Backbone as ProteinMPNN parsed JSONL, in Angstrom:
{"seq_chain_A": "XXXXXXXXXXXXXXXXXXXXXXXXXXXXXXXXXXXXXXXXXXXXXXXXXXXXXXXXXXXXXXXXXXXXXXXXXXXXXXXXXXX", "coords_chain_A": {"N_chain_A": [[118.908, 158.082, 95.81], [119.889, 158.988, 92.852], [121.656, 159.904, 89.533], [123.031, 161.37, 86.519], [124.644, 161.889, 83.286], [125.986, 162.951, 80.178], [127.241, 163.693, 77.366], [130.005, 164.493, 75.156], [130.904, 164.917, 71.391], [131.435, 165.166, 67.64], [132.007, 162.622, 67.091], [131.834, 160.984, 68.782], [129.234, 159.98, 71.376], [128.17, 159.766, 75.228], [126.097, 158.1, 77.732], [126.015, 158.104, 81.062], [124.031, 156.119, 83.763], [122.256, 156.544, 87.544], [121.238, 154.634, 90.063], [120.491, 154.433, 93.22], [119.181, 152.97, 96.167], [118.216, 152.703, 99.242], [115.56, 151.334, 101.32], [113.323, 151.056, 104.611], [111.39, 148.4, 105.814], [107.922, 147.919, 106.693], [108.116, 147.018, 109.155], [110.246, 147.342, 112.264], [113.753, 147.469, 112.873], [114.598, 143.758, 114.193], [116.868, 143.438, 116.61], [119.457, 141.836, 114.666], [118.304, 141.332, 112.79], [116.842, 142.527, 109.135], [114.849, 144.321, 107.65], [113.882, 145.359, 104.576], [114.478, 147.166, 101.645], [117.002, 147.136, 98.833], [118.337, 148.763, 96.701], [120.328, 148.974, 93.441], [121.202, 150.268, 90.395], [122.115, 150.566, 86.739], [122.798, 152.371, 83.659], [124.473, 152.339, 80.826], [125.182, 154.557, 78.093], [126.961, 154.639, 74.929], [127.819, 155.825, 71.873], [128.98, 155.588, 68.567], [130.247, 158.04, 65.758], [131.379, 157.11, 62.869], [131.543, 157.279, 60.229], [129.126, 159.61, 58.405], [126.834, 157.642, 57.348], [127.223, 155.48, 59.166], [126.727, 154.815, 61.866], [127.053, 153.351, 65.349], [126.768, 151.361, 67.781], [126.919, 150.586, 71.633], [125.054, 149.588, 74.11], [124.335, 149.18, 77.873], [122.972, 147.433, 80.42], [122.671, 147.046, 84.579], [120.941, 145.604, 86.788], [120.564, 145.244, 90.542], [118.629, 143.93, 93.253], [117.775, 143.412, 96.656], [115.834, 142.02, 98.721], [115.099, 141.687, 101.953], [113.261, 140.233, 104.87], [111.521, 140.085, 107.689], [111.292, 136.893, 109.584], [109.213, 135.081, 109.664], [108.141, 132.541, 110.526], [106.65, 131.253, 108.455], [104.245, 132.367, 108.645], [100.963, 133.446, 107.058], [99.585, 135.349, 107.471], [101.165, 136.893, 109.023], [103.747, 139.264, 111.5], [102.348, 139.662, 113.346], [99.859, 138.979, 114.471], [100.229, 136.494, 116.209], [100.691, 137.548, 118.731]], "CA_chain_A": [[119.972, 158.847, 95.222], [120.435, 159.074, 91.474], [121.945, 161.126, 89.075], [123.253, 160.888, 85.232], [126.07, 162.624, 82.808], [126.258, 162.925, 79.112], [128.443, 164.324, 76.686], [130.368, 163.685, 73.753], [131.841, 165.506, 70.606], [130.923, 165.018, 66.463], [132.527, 161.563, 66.634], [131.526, 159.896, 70.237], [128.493, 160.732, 72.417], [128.055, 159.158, 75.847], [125.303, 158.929, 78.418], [125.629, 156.954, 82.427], [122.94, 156.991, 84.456], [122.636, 155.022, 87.929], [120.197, 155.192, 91.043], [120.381, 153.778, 94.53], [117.78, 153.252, 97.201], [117.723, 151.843, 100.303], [114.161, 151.755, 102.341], [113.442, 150.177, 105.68], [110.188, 147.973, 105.38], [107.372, 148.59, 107.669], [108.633, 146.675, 110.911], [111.482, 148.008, 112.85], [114.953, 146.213, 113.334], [114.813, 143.164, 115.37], [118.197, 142.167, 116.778], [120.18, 141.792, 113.645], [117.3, 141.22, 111.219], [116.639, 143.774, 108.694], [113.358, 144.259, 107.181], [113.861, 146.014, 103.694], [114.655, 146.995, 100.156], [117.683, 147.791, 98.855], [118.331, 148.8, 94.765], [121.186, 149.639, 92.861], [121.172, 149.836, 88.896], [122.837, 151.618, 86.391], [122.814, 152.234, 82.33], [125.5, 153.497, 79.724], [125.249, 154.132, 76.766], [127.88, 154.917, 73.774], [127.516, 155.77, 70.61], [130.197, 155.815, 67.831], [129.724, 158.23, 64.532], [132.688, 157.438, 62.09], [131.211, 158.609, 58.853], [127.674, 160.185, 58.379], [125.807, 157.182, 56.934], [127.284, 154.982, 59.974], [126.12, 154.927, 63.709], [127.536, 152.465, 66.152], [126.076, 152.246, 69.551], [126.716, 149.941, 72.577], [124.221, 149.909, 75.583], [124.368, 148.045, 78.793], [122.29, 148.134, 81.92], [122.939, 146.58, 85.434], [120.354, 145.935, 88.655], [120.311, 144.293, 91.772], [117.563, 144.164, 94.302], [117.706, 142.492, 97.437], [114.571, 141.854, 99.586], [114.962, 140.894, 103.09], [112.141, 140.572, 105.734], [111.477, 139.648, 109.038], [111.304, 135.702, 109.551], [107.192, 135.056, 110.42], [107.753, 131.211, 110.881], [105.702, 131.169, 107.259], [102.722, 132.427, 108.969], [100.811, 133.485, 105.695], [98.908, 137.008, 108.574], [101.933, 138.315, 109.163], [104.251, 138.588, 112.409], [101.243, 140.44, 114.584], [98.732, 137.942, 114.921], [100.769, 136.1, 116.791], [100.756, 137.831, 120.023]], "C_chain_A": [[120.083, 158.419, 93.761], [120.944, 160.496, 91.182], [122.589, 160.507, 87.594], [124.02, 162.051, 84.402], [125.94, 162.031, 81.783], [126.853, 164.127, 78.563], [128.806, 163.694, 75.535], [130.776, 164.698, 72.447], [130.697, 165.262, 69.0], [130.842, 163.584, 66.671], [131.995, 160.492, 68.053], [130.023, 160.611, 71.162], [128.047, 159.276, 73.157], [126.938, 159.211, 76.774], [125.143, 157.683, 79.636], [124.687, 157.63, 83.078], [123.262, 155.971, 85.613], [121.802, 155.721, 89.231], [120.558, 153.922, 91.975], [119.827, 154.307, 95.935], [118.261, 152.043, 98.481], [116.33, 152.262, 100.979], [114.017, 150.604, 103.064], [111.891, 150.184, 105.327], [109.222, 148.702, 106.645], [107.32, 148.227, 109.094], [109.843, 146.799, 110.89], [112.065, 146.912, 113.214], [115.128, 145.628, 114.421], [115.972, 142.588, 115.543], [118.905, 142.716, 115.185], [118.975, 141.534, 112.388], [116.928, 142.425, 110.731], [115.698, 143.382, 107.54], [113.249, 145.348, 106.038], [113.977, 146.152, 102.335], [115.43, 147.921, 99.787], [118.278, 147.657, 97.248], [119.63, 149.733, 94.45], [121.083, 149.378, 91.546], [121.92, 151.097, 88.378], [122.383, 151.373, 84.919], [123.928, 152.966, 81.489], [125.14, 153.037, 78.241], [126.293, 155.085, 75.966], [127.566, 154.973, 72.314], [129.111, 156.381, 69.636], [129.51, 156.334, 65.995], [130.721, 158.322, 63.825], [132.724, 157.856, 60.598], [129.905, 159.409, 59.329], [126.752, 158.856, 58.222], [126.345, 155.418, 57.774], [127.42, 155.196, 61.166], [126.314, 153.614, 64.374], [127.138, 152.209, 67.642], [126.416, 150.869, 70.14], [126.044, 150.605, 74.388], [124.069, 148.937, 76.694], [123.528, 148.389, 79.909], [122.799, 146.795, 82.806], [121.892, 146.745, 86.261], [120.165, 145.309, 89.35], [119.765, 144.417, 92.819], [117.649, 143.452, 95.244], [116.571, 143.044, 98.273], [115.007, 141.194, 100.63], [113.736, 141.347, 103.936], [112.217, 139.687, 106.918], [110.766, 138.232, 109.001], [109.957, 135.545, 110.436], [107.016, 133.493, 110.611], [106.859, 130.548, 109.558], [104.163, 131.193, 107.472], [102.1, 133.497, 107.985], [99.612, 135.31, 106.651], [100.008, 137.148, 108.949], [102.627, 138.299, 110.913], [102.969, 139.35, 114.04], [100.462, 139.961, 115.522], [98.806, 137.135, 115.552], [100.79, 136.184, 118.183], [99.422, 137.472, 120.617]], "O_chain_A": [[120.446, 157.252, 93.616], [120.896, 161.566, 91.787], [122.663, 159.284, 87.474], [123.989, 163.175, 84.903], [125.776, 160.812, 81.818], [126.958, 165.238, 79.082], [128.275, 162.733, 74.98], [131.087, 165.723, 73.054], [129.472, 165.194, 69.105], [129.727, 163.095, 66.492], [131.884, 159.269, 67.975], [130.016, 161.799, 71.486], [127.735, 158.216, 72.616], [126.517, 160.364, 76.866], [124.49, 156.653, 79.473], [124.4, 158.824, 83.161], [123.981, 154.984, 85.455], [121.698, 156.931, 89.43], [120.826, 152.776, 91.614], [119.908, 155.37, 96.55], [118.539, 150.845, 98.416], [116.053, 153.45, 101.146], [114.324, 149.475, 102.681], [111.214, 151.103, 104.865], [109.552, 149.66, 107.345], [106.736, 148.822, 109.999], [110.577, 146.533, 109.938], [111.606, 145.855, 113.646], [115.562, 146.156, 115.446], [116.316, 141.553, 114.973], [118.799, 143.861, 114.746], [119.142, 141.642, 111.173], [116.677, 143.366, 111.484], [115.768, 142.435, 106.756], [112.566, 146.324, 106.351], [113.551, 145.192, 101.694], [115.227, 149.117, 99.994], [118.597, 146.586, 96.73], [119.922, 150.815, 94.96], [120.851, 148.194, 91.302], [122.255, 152.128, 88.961], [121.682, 150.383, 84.708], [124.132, 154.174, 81.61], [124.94, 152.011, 77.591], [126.441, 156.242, 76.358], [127.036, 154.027, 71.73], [129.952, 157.229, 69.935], [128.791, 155.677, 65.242], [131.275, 159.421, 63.836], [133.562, 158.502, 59.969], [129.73, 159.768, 60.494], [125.792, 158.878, 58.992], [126.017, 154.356, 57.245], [128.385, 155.866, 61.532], [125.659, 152.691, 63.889], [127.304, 153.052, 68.524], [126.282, 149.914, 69.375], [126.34, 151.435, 75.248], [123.649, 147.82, 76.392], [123.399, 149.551, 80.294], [123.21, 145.765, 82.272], [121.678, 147.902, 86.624], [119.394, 144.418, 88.992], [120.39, 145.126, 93.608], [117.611, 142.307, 94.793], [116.378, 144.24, 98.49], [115.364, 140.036, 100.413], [113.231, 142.466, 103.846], [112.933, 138.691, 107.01], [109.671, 138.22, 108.439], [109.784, 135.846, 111.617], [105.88, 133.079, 110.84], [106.421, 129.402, 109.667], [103.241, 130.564, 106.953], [102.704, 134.569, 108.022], [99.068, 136.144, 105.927], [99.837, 138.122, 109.682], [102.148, 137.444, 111.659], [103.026, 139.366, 115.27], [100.294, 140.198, 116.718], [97.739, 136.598, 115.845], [100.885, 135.175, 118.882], [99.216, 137.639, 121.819]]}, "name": "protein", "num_of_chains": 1, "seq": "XXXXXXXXXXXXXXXXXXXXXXXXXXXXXXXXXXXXXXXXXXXXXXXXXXXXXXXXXXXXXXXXXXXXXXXXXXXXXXXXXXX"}
């Protein structure tokens, strides 16, 4: 899911943007463990024009990724090879 919105006038122009994902990895939920990747971020930006031959701008971004996966004992093949 994303999506983004700008706007703004002579004197101000604005522009947020911001996307979020969840995806389930490629083994299915065991029990309470969850095997995936899950992203949220965002960006704004502002700009301030109070004459002509000055331009003002503040820009920020935000993102946070979390990785979880299914607990393999730190077996370096994976939880398959096992059986």
């Amino acid at each position: 899911l994303q999506g983004s919105v700008e706007g703004g006038n002579s004197g101000v122009t604005y522009y947020l943007s911001g996307r979020y994902a969840d995806e389930d990895g490629p083994i299915a939920r065991l029990g309470s463990a969850r095997n995936g990747n899950r992203l949220l971020a965002g960006t704004s930006n502002l700009t301030f024009l109070p004459t002509t031959k000055l331009k003002l701008g503040l820009r920020s971004s935000y993102a946070q990724r979390d990785f979880e996966s299914v607990d393999n004992g730190n077996n370096i093949y994976g939880v398959n090879t096992a059986a």
